[in-house]
């Protein structure tokens, strides 16, 4: 793929985890399968990059880079025990207050000094949960031990209209500046994760320094780029949307509601840019393969191998099957937004409940195990789990 050339080195595998709200449980299942098929104690992903909920999964995994299997086990347990109220407030008082504030802000009552609403939901519980479960001090230990080359979290700056990848890694990794996307070396904090996961309209924007940030997928037009800048030559992507195009449901067309548009927006920002970047990468790789070796060496582009794992089922169908698990206050809210019982896109991102998450974990595990031989070879191991020569 198109990326900056560097000095010759052994191939480095990167992991890219896109956003997807509650769909992030699928990534935990896929990683559970990978932890089962790779040799014990080996971290197959020296470079780990994520955005939105993918950033949370990425950092949680990176803090256990010295013991990949243990890290994955804890990630699966985390998703298994998760409830919606652990991520955002679901009590009636908060929901009613927020709804009333949104209504009042669009009426003459706003002139009475009623503050503008900042988000549809209050994600304060998520910050408390992350501070309890993620130990960022382990990142430096993993880097110093050589188990981790780089970990990156992308957030979108509302003030500068740029995607900023905050990364922590080995000495010598250079920051980058591209068209509306930068890489900034930092010591990662929980604030970076909260910023990356701040879904537009849904969760409150987060302030870091003198800027406000929102979901990392908003401005990340080249989701593979951060991993490449940090040295990845092969990239495994764990997506959160199946590859099949949507089909008309055969229902009478209904004008899209605000909730329908919100779900559509989330689907777009989480996966459309990634799908386009993967397609572009493969096209560039094919073009490079047609050039003589001497011309390949003279270009600044380099070949990047990409493998994508994604759901074999439409996640919206799984959300429909588990919709009854969602707190009644959120069901009520989503009904008012016009997304309950028709298009399960938005609920599929907001349904942080054990039954739904377990179903996604199981799907991720099954989908990945079905491709275990292909994935092992991609990660640089032969059929017996031993490293292949030259990787």
Short mmCIF file of C-alpha atoms in Angstrom, two decimals:
data_model
loop_
_atom_site.label_atom_id
_atom_site.label_comp_id
_atom_site.label_asym_id
_atom_site.label_seq_id
_atom_site.Cartn_x
_atom_site.Cartn_y
_atom_site.Cartn_z
CA UNK A 1 0.00 0.00 0.00
CA UNK A 2 0.98 3.63 -0.32
CA UNK A 3 3.26 4.46 2.61
CA UNK A 4 6.64 5.96 3.36
CA UNK A 5 9.61 3.69 2.68
CA UNK A 6 12.03 2.98 5.52
CA UNK A 7 15.22 0.98 6.01
CA UNK A 8 14.91 -2.74 5.28
CA UNK A 9 13.63 -4.76 8.25
CA UNK A 10 11.81 -7.94 9.15
CA UNK A 11 8.13 -7.84 8.45
CA UNK A 12 6.01 -6.44 11.28
CA UNK A 13 2.37 -7.37 11.75
CA UNK A 14 -0.09 -4.66 12.70
CA UNK A 15 -3.60 -4.98 14.09
CA UNK A 16 -6.25 -2.40 13.17
CA UNK A 17 -9.48 -2.30 15.20
CA UNK A 18 -12.15 0.07 13.85
CA UNK A 19 -14.97 1.52 15.93
CA UNK A 20 -18.41 0.05 16.36
CA UNK A 21 -19.85 0.61 19.83
CA UNK A 22 -21.22 -2.64 21.26
CA UNK A 23 -20.15 -4.42 18.08
CA UNK A 24 -16.63 -4.29 19.51
CA UNK A 25 -17.49 -7.56 21.28
CA UNK A 26 -16.98 -9.26 17.90
CA UNK A 27 -13.32 -8.17 17.98
CA UNK A 28 -12.90 -9.81 21.39
CA UNK A 29 -14.19 -13.10 19.99
CA UNK A 30 -11.92 -12.95 16.96
CA UNK A 31 -8.90 -12.22 19.16
CA UNK A 32 -9.90 -15.11 21.44
CA UNK A 33 -9.59 -17.46 18.48
CA UNK A 34 -6.24 -15.96 17.46
CA UNK A 35 -4.91 -16.38 21.00
CA UNK A 36 -5.86 -20.05 20.78
CA UNK A 37 -4.08 -20.76 17.49
CA UNK A 38 -0.82 -18.81 17.97
CA UNK A 39 2.00 -20.14 20.17
CA UNK A 40 1.59 -19.55 23.91
CA UNK A 41 3.20 -16.35 25.15
CA UNK A 42 3.64 -14.80 21.70
CA UNK A 43 2.19 -11.36 20.90
CA UNK A 44 1.52 -11.60 17.15
CA UNK A 45 0.80 -7.84 16.87
CA UNK A 46 3.77 -5.56 17.69
CA UNK A 47 1.77 -2.65 16.23
CA UNK A 48 -1.80 -2.12 17.46
CA UNK A 49 -4.04 0.74 16.30
CA UNK A 50 -7.66 1.51 17.11
CA UNK A 51 -10.42 4.09 16.89
CA UNK A 52 -13.55 4.50 19.02
CA UNK A 53 -14.36 1.21 20.78
CA UNK A 54 -11.53 -0.29 18.72
CA UNK A 55 -9.19 2.07 20.59
CA UNK A 56 -10.39 0.68 23.91
CA UNK A 57 -9.86 -2.90 22.74
CA UNK A 58 -6.49 -1.96 21.26
CA UNK A 59 -5.13 -0.38 24.43
CA UNK A 60 -6.54 -3.14 26.64
CA UNK A 61 -4.71 -5.67 24.46
CA UNK A 62 -1.48 -3.64 24.33
CA UNK A 63 -1.27 -3.42 28.13
CA UNK A 64 -0.95 -7.21 28.08
CA UNK A 65 1.45 -7.44 25.13
CA UNK A 66 3.85 -9.44 27.31
CA UNK A 67 1.13 -12.07 27.81
CA UNK A 68 -1.19 -11.97 24.81
CA UNK A 69 -3.37 -14.89 25.92
CA UNK A 70 -4.02 -13.39 29.34
CA UNK A 71 -4.86 -10.05 27.78
CA UNK A 72 -7.39 -11.61 25.42
CA UNK A 73 -8.93 -13.66 28.24
CA UNK A 74 -9.44 -10.50 30.28
CA UNK A 75 -10.89 -8.71 27.26
CA UNK A 76 -13.43 -11.48 26.73
CA UNK A 77 -14.35 -11.41 30.44
CA UNK A 78 -14.75 -7.63 30.22
CA UNK A 79 -17.24 -7.89 27.35
CA UNK A 80 -18.99 -10.87 28.94
CA UNK A 81 -19.79 -8.89 32.09
CA UNK A 82 -20.66 -5.61 30.38
CA UNK A 83 -24.00 -3.88 30.86
CA UNK A 84 -25.39 -0.80 29.15
CA UNK A 85 -25.35 1.10 32.43
CA UNK A 86 -21.57 0.51 32.63
CA UNK A 87 -21.13 2.55 29.44
CA UNK A 88 -23.74 5.31 29.70
CA UNK A 89 -26.40 6.38 32.18
CA UNK A 90 -29.74 4.64 31.70
CA UNK A 91 -31.71 5.88 34.71
CA UNK A 92 -35.06 7.53 33.99
CA UNK A 93 -34.13 10.89 35.52
CA UNK A 94 -31.07 11.30 33.28
CA UNK A 95 -32.90 10.19 30.14
CA UNK A 96 -35.89 12.46 30.82
CA UNK A 97 -33.69 15.43 31.67
CA UNK A 98 -31.63 14.96 28.52
CA UNK A 99 -34.72 14.58 26.33
CA UNK A 100 -36.37 17.66 27.82
CA UNK A 101 -33.20 19.66 27.27
CA UNK A 102 -33.07 18.68 23.58
CA UNK A 103 -36.72 19.65 23.09
CA UNK A 104 -36.34 22.94 24.95
CA UNK A 105 -33.24 23.90 22.96
CA UNK A 106 -35.34 23.92 19.77
CA UNK A 107 -38.10 26.13 21.16
CA UNK A 108 -38.32 29.74 22.36
CA UNK A 109 -37.58 28.39 25.85
CA UNK A 110 -33.91 28.32 24.85
CA UNK A 111 -33.88 32.12 25.15
CA UNK A 112 -34.49 31.75 28.90
CA UNK A 113 -30.91 30.60 29.38
CA UNK A 114 -31.41 26.85 29.12
CA UNK A 115 -27.99 25.41 28.17
CA UNK A 116 -27.66 23.59 24.87
CA UNK A 117 -27.52 19.80 25.23
CA UNK A 118 -24.07 18.34 24.72
CA UNK A 119 -25.03 14.78 23.85
CA UNK A 120 -27.90 12.35 23.68
CA UNK A 121 -26.38 10.06 26.35
CA UNK A 122 -24.05 10.53 29.33
CA UNK A 123 -20.91 8.38 28.97
CA UNK A 124 -19.45 9.21 32.42
CA UNK A 125 -19.76 5.55 33.56
CA UNK A 126 -17.44 4.50 30.72
CA UNK A 127 -14.63 6.67 32.08
CA UNK A 128 -14.99 5.09 35.51
CA UNK A 129 -15.01 1.62 33.97
CA UNK A 130 -11.84 2.24 31.92
CA UNK A 131 -9.94 3.66 34.90
CA UNK A 132 -10.80 0.51 36.83
CA UNK A 133 -9.84 -2.03 34.17
CA UNK A 134 -7.07 -0.52 32.02
CA UNK A 135 -3.58 -0.10 33.52
CA UNK A 136 -1.70 2.23 31.18
CA UNK A 137 1.57 1.96 33.12
CA UNK A 138 2.00 -1.48 31.55
CA UNK A 139 2.46 0.02 28.09
CA UNK A 140 5.98 1.31 28.81
CA UNK A 141 6.91 -2.06 30.30
CA UNK A 142 5.73 -3.89 27.18
CA UNK A 143 7.61 -1.47 24.91
CA UNK A 144 10.81 -1.73 26.91
CA UNK A 145 10.61 -5.54 26.91
CA UNK A 146 10.22 -5.60 23.12
CA UNK A 147 6.74 -7.13 23.22
CA UNK A 148 5.20 -4.01 21.73
CA UNK A 149 6.44 -1.63 19.05
CA UNK A 150 3.60 0.90 19.04
CA UNK A 151 0.05 1.43 20.28
CA UNK A 152 -2.08 4.17 18.75
CA UNK A 153 -5.47 5.75 19.45
CA UNK A 154 -7.15 8.06 16.94
CA UNK A 155 -9.51 10.90 17.87
CA UNK A 156 -11.00 13.68 15.75
CA UNK A 157 -10.23 17.30 16.63
CA UNK A 158 -13.35 19.43 16.32
CA UNK A 159 -11.24 22.60 16.58
CA UNK A 160 -8.79 21.78 13.78
CA UNK A 161 -10.96 19.36 11.76
CA UNK A 162 -8.19 16.74 11.73
CA UNK A 163 -7.77 13.12 12.74
CA UNK A 164 -5.09 12.90 15.41
CA UNK A 165 -3.47 9.55 16.15
CA UNK A 166 -1.97 9.65 19.63
CA UNK A 167 0.69 6.95 19.73
CA UNK A 168 3.14 5.54 22.25
CA UNK A 169 5.99 3.39 21.04
CA UNK A 170 9.65 2.57 20.74
CA UNK A 171 12.26 5.27 20.50
CA UNK A 172 12.77 6.56 16.98
CA UNK A 173 9.15 6.48 15.78
CA UNK A 174 8.53 9.76 14.02
CA UNK A 175 5.41 11.90 14.17
CA UNK A 176 3.67 12.61 10.87
CA UNK A 177 1.58 15.29 9.22
CA UNK A 178 -0.65 14.48 6.27
CA UNK A 179 -3.81 16.00 4.79
CA UNK A 180 -6.12 16.42 7.80
CA UNK A 181 -4.46 13.62 9.76
CA UNK A 182 -1.50 13.79 12.13
CA UNK A 183 0.43 11.40 14.32
CA UNK A 184 1.46 12.72 17.74
CA UNK A 185 3.73 10.90 20.19
CA UNK A 186 2.29 10.98 23.71
CA UNK A 187 2.01 9.01 26.91
CA UNK A 188 -1.48 7.62 26.52
CA UNK A 189 -4.15 8.45 29.11
CA UNK A 190 -7.75 7.42 29.68
CA UNK A 191 -8.74 10.83 28.28
CA UNK A 192 -7.43 9.74 24.86
CA UNK A 193 -9.67 6.66 24.94
CA UNK A 194 -12.71 8.66 26.01
CA UNK A 195 -12.08 11.15 23.20
CA UNK A 196 -11.70 8.42 20.61
CA UNK A 197 -14.98 6.80 21.72
CA UNK A 198 -17.03 10.03 21.87
CA UNK A 199 -19.65 9.19 19.24
CA UNK A 200 -20.97 12.38 17.61
CA UNK A 201 -24.32 13.49 19.05
CA UNK A 202 -24.46 10.35 21.19
CA UNK A 203 -21.61 10.98 23.69
CA UNK A 204 -20.02 14.18 24.96
CA UNK A 205 -16.91 15.53 23.22
CA UNK A 206 -13.76 15.33 25.34
CA UNK A 207 -11.26 18.11 25.98
CA UNK A 208 -7.55 17.35 25.67
CA UNK A 209 -5.31 20.37 26.09
CA UNK A 210 -6.91 23.29 24.27
CA UNK A 211 -9.02 21.21 21.89
CA UNK A 212 -12.24 19.21 21.94
CA UNK A 213 -12.19 15.77 20.39
CA UNK A 214 -14.80 13.33 19.14
CA UNK A 215 -14.91 9.83 17.73
CA UNK A 216 -11.70 8.84 15.98
CA UNK A 217 -13.46 7.47 12.92
CA UNK A 218 -14.96 10.83 11.95
CA UNK A 219 -11.90 12.27 10.20
CA UNK A 220 -9.79 9.15 9.71
CA UNK A 221 -9.93 8.91 5.92
CA UNK A 222 -7.00 6.45 5.83
CA UNK A 223 -7.51 4.05 8.75
CA UNK A 224 -4.57 1.84 7.74
CA UNK A 225 -2.12 4.75 7.68
CA UNK A 226 -1.28 4.94 11.43
CA UNK A 227 -0.23 1.28 11.50
CA UNK A 228 1.94 1.78 8.42
CA UNK A 229 3.59 4.88 9.87
CA UNK A 230 4.45 2.85 12.97
CA UNK A 231 6.17 0.16 10.93
CA UNK A 232 3.56 -2.45 10.00
CA UNK A 233 4.15 -4.41 6.77
CA UNK A 234 1.19 -6.74 7.24
CA UNK A 235 -2.11 -5.58 8.70
CA UNK A 236 -4.90 -7.69 10.12
CA UNK A 237 -8.20 -5.78 10.31
CA UNK A 238 -11.05 -7.01 12.48
CA UNK A 239 -14.19 -5.33 11.15
CA UNK A 240 -17.64 -5.00 12.68
CA UNK A 241 -19.84 -5.19 9.56
CA UNK A 242 -20.52 -8.09 7.22
CA UNK A 243 -19.44 -7.82 3.60
CA UNK A 244 -22.88 -8.33 2.06
CA UNK A 245 -24.65 -5.27 0.63
CA UNK A 246 -27.88 -4.22 2.32
CA UNK A 247 -31.06 -5.48 0.72
CA UNK A 248 -34.46 -3.84 0.61
CA UNK A 249 -36.59 -5.36 3.32
CA UNK A 250 -39.76 -5.39 1.23
CA UNK A 251 -41.45 -2.96 3.61
CA UNK A 252 -43.32 0.16 2.64
CA UNK A 253 -40.75 3.00 2.39
CA UNK A 254 -40.77 5.32 5.40
CA UNK A 255 -39.04 8.69 5.51
CA UNK A 256 -35.81 8.23 7.55
CA UNK A 257 -36.16 9.38 11.15
CA UNK A 258 -33.46 11.12 13.18
CA UNK A 259 -32.56 7.81 14.78
CA UNK A 260 -32.34 6.06 11.41
CA UNK A 261 -30.02 8.77 10.12
CA UNK A 262 -27.89 8.49 13.28
CA UNK A 263 -27.44 4.75 12.79
CA UNK A 264 -26.65 5.28 9.13
CA UNK A 265 -24.06 7.91 10.07
CA UNK A 266 -22.37 5.56 12.53
CA UNK A 267 -22.25 2.78 9.95
CA UNK A 268 -20.65 5.19 7.50
CA UNK A 269 -17.96 6.63 9.73
CA UNK A 270 -16.97 3.31 11.26
CA UNK A 271 -16.54 1.19 8.14
CA UNK A 272 -16.88 3.07 4.84
CA UNK A 273 -13.50 4.82 5.05
CA UNK A 274 -11.85 1.59 6.12
CA UNK A 275 -13.38 -0.39 3.25
CA UNK A 276 -12.26 2.30 0.80
CA UNK A 277 -8.73 2.36 2.26
CA UNK A 278 -8.42 -1.41 1.99
CA UNK A 279 -9.59 -1.32 -1.62
CA UNK A 280 -7.11 1.48 -2.38
CA UNK A 281 -4.28 -0.41 -0.68
CA UNK A 282 -4.89 -3.55 -2.70
CA UNK A 283 -5.06 -1.54 -5.91
CA UNK A 284 -1.70 0.11 -5.14
CA UNK A 285 -0.18 -3.26 -4.26
CA UNK A 286 -1.33 -4.70 -7.58
CA UNK A 287 0.13 -1.72 -9.44
CA UNK A 288 3.48 -2.15 -7.64
CA UNK A 289 3.58 -5.83 -8.56
CA UNK A 290 3.48 -4.87 -12.24
CA UNK A 291 6.62 -2.70 -11.98
CA UNK A 292 10.14 -4.03 -12.48
CA UNK A 293 12.01 -4.55 -9.19
CA UNK A 294 14.31 -1.58 -9.84
CA UNK A 295 11.34 0.77 -10.28
CA UNK A 296 9.67 -0.66 -7.15
CA UNK A 297 12.77 0.26 -5.14
CA UNK A 298 12.77 3.81 -6.46
CA UNK A 299 9.23 4.59 -5.33
CA UNK A 300 8.27 5.80 -1.87
CA UNK A 301 5.39 3.31 -1.85
CA UNK A 302 5.79 -0.12 -0.31
CA UNK A 303 3.83 -3.33 -0.43
CA UNK A 304 1.46 -3.89 2.50
CA UNK A 305 -0.35 -7.20 2.92
CA UNK A 306 -3.86 -6.94 4.35
CA UNK A 307 -6.20 -9.56 5.76
CA UNK A 308 -9.73 -8.73 6.91
CA UNK A 309 -11.84 -10.68 9.39
CA UNK A 310 -15.47 -9.58 9.52
CA UNK A 311 -18.85 -10.93 10.65
CA UNK A 312 -20.41 -13.68 8.58
CA UNK A 313 -23.86 -12.54 9.73
CA UNK A 314 -25.61 -9.18 9.67
CA UNK A 315 -25.04 -7.88 13.20
CA UNK A 316 -28.37 -6.05 13.06
CA UNK A 317 -30.16 -9.41 13.03
CA UNK A 318 -28.34 -10.40 16.21
CA UNK A 319 -29.27 -7.07 17.80
CA UNK A 320 -32.92 -7.71 16.95
CA UNK A 321 -32.76 -11.11 18.66
CA UNK A 322 -31.39 -9.56 21.85
CA UNK A 323 -33.22 -6.24 21.79
CA UNK A 324 -35.29 -7.18 24.85
CA UNK A 325 -32.10 -7.01 26.96
CA UNK A 326 -31.73 -3.27 26.51
CA UNK A 327 -32.88 -1.15 29.50
CA UNK A 328 -36.48 -0.03 29.08
CA UNK A 329 -35.51 3.63 29.31
CA UNK A 330 -33.26 3.30 26.25
CA UNK A 331 -35.90 1.30 24.39
CA UNK A 332 -38.30 4.14 25.08
CA UNK A 333 -35.80 6.71 23.83
CA UNK A 334 -35.07 4.78 20.65
CA UNK A 335 -38.78 4.38 19.98
CA UNK A 336 -39.13 8.15 20.13
CA UNK A 337 -36.23 8.42 17.69
CA UNK A 338 -38.04 6.07 15.30
CA UNK A 339 -35.49 3.24 15.19
CA UNK A 340 -37.11 0.58 17.34
CA UNK A 341 -38.61 -2.38 15.49
CA UNK A 342 -37.58 -1.46 11.95
CA UNK A 343 -33.90 -0.74 11.33
CA UNK A 344 -31.78 -2.23 14.14
CA UNK A 345 -28.64 -0.39 13.04
CA UNK A 346 -28.48 2.14 15.89
CA UNK A 347 -29.47 -0.38 18.60
CA UNK A 348 -26.71 -2.69 17.36
CA UNK A 349 -24.18 -0.04 18.40
CA UNK A 350 -25.77 0.80 21.76
CA UNK A 351 -26.79 -2.64 23.10
CA UNK A 352 -24.07 -3.28 25.69
CA UNK A 353 -25.69 -6.30 27.34
CA UNK A 354 -24.24 -9.76 28.13
CA UNK A 355 -26.48 -11.83 25.83
CA UNK A 356 -25.82 -9.67 22.79
CA UNK A 357 -22.11 -9.29 23.52
CA UNK A 358 -21.72 -13.04 24.09
CA UNK A 359 -23.44 -13.75 20.75
CA UNK A 360 -20.97 -11.42 19.01
CA UNK A 361 -18.01 -12.94 20.85
CA UNK A 362 -19.11 -16.41 19.73
CA UNK A 363 -19.55 -15.21 16.15
CA UNK A 364 -16.11 -13.58 16.11
CA UNK A 365 -14.54 -16.74 17.50
CA UNK A 366 -16.30 -19.02 15.02
CA UNK A 367 -15.56 -16.82 12.00
CA UNK A 368 -11.87 -16.60 12.91
CA UNK A 369 -11.40 -20.28 13.73
CA UNK A 370 -12.90 -21.12 10.34
CA UNK A 371 -9.93 -19.30 8.78
CA UNK A 372 -7.29 -20.39 11.30
CA UNK A 373 -4.83 -21.80 8.76
CA UNK A 374 -5.02 -18.68 6.59
CA UNK A 375 -4.60 -16.40 9.60
CA UNK A 376 -1.68 -18.39 11.02
CA UNK A 377 0.18 -18.12 7.74
CA UNK A 378 -0.59 -14.41 7.50
CA UNK A 379 0.80 -13.85 10.99
CA UNK A 380 4.00 -15.60 10.00
CA UNK A 381 3.51 -19.06 11.51
CA UNK A 382 3.42 -22.40 9.73
CA UNK A 383 0.71 -24.99 10.29
CA UNK A 384 2.38 -26.21 13.50
CA UNK A 385 2.41 -22.73 15.02
CA UNK A 386 6.15 -22.25 14.52
CA UNK A 387 7.51 -19.01 13.02
CA UNK A 388 8.10 -19.20 9.27
CA UNK A 389 11.56 -18.37 8.02
CA UNK A 390 12.02 -14.80 6.85
CA UNK A 391 9.27 -13.32 9.04
#
